[in-house]
Short mmCIF file of C-alpha atoms in Angstrom, two decimals:
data_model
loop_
_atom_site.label_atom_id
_atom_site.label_comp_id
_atom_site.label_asym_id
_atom_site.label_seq_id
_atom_site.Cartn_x
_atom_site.Cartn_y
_atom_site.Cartn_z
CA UNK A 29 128.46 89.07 38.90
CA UNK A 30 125.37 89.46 37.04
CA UNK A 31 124.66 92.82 34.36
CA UNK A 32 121.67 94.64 35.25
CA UNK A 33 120.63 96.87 31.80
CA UNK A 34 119.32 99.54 34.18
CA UNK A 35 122.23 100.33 36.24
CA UNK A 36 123.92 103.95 35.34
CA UNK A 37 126.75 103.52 37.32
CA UNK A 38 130.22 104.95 35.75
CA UNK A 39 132.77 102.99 37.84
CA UNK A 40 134.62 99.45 36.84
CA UNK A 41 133.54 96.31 38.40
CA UNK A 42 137.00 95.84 38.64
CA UNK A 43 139.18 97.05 41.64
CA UNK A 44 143.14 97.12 41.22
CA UNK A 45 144.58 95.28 44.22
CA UNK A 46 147.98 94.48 43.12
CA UNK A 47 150.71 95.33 41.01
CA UNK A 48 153.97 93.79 40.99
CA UNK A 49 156.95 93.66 38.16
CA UNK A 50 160.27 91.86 39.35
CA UNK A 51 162.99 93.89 38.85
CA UNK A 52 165.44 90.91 38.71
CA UNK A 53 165.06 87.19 38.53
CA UNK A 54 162.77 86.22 41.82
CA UNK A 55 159.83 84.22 43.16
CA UNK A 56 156.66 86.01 41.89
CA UNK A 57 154.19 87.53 44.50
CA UNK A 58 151.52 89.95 44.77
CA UNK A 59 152.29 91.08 48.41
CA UNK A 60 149.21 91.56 50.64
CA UNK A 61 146.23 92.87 49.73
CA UNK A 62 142.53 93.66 50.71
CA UNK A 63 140.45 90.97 50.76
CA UNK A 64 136.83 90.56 48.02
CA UNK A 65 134.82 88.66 47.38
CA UNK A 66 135.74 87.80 43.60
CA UNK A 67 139.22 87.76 42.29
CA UNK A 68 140.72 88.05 38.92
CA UNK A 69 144.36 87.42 38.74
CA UNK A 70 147.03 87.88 35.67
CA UNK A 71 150.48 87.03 36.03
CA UNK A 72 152.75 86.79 33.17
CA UNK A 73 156.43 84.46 33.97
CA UNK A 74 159.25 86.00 31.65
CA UNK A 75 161.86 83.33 30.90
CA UNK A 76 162.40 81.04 33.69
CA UNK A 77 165.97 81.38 34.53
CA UNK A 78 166.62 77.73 33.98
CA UNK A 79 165.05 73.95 34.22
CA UNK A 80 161.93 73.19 32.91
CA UNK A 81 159.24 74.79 35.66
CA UNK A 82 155.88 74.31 36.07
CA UNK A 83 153.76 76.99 37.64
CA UNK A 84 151.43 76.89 40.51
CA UNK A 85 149.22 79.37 42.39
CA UNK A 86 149.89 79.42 46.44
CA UNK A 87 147.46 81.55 48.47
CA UNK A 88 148.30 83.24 51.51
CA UNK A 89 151.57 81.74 51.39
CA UNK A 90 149.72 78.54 52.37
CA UNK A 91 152.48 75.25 52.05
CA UNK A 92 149.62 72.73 53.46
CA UNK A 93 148.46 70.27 52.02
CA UNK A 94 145.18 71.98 51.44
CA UNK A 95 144.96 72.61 47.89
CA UNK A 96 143.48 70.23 44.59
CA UNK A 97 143.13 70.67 41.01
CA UNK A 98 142.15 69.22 37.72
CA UNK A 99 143.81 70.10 34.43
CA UNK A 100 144.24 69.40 30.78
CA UNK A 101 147.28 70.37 28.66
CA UNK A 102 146.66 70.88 25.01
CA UNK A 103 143.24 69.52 25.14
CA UNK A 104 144.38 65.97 26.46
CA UNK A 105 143.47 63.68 29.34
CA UNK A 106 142.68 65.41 32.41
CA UNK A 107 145.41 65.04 35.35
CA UNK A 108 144.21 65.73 39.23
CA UNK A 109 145.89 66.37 42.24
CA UNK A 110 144.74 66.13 45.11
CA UNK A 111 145.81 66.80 49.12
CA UNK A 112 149.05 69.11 47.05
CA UNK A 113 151.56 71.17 49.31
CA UNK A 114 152.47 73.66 46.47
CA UNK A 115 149.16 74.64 45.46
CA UNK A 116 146.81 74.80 42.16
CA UNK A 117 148.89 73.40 39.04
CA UNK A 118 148.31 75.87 36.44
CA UNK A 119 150.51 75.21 34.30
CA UNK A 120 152.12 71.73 32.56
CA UNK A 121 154.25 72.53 29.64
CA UNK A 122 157.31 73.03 31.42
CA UNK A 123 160.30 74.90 29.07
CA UNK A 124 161.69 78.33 29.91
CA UNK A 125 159.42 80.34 27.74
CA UNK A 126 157.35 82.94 28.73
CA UNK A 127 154.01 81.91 29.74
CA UNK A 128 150.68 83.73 30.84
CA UNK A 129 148.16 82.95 32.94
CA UNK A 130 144.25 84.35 33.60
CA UNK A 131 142.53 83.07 36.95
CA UNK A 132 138.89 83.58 38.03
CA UNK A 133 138.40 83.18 41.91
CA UNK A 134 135.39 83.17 43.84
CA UNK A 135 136.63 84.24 47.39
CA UNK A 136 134.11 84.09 50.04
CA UNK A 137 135.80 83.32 53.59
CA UNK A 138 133.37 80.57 55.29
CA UNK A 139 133.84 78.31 51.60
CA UNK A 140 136.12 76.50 49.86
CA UNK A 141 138.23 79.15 47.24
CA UNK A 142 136.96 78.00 43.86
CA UNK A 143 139.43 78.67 40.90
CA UNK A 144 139.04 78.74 37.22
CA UNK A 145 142.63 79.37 35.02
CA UNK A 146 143.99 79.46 31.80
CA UNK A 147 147.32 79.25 30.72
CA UNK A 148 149.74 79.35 27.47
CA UNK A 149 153.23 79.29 26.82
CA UNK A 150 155.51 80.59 24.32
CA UNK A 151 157.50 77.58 23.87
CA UNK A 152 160.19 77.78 20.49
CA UNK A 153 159.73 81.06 19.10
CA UNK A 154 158.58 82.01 15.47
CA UNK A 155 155.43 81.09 13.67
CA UNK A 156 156.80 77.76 12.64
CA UNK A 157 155.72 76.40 16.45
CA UNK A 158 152.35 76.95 17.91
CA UNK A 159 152.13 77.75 21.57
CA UNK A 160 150.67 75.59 24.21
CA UNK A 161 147.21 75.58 27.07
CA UNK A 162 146.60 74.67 29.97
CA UNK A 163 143.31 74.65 31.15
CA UNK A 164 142.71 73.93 35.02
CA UNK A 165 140.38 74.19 37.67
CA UNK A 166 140.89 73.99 41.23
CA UNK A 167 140.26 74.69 44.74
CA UNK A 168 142.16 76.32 48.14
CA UNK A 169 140.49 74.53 51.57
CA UNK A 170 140.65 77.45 53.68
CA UNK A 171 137.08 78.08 55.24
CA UNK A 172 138.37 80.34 57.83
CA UNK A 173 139.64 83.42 55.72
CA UNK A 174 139.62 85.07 52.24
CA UNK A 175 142.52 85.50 50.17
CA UNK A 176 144.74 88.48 50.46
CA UNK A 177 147.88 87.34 48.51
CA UNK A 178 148.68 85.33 45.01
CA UNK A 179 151.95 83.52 44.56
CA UNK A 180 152.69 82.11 41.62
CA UNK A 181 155.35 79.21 42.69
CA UNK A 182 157.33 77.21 39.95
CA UNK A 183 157.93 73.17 41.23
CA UNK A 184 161.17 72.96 41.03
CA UNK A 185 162.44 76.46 42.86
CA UNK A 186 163.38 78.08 40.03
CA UNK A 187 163.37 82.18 39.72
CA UNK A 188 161.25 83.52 37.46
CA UNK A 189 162.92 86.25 34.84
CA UNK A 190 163.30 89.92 35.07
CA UNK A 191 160.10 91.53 34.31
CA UNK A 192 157.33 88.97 35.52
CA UNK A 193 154.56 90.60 36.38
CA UNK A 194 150.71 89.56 38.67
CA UNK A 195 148.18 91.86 38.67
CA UNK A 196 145.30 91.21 41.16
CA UNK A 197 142.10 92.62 40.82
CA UNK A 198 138.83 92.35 42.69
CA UNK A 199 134.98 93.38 43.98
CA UNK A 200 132.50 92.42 46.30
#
């Protein structure tokens, strides 16, 4: 990932590997894609259809127990998990806002999936309220294969609104 001042090259680091909008309220997934080496992920939740959901990233539609994470919401104490069956808590503010999130992945098969995101949510509309972060780290077990799909799940098996939408891009 490092800039080299001589290189001419004309093409993007940057790959586009997924592209998915839901149509209608739905879990939010990128579908498969090619595996690389380094990931960048966007996915943006439109109103949660009800509750107060949380969102986490699943990889490879992975339900073990093989994921943990560290994260602070609004700046505060950090909160861990660890040995979790959903996946990499990226989110904490709960509400059915809109929220957006930016991941970083370093995807090389024989390691541990190291992720970087950050997160912020809508919360009451208007200028009068100020949105809230979510910063978290975390990290997929798998040392047997890359990543070829991104779901972001919500806790508490709620649909995400009309008009989410992940983007997954990558290199090697």
């Amino acid at each position: 990932l490092g800039w080299d001042p001589a290189d001419t090259h004309t093409t993007n680091f940057w790959e586009e590997l997924a592209s998915v909008e839901l149509g209608s309220a739905g879990g939010l997934s990128s579908g498969t894609f090619t595996a690389k080496k380094y990931l960048w992920v966007q996915a943006y939740t439109a109103d949660a259809v009800s509750g107060s959901p949380d969102g986490y990233v699943e990889f490879n539609a992975d339900s073990g127990t093989n994921y943990s994470h560290r994260r602070s919401h609004n700046g505060g104490a950090d909160t861990t998990g660890t040995s979790d069956g959903i996946g990499i808590r990226i989110d904490g503010s709960g509400g059915t806002t809109p929220k957006f999130h930016n991941m970083f992945i370093v995807n090389n098969s024989a390691n541990e999936k190291l992720v970087i995101a950050h997160s912020i949510t809508q919360q009451t509309a208007g200028a009068g309220a100020a949105p809230t972060r979510t910063e978290s780290v975390g990290k997929w077990v798998n040392t047997s294969s890359q990543i070829t799909r991104v779901d972001i799940i919500n806790q508490s098996a709620i649909d995400w609104g009309a008009g989410s939408i992940i983007k997954v891009w990558g290199s090697d």
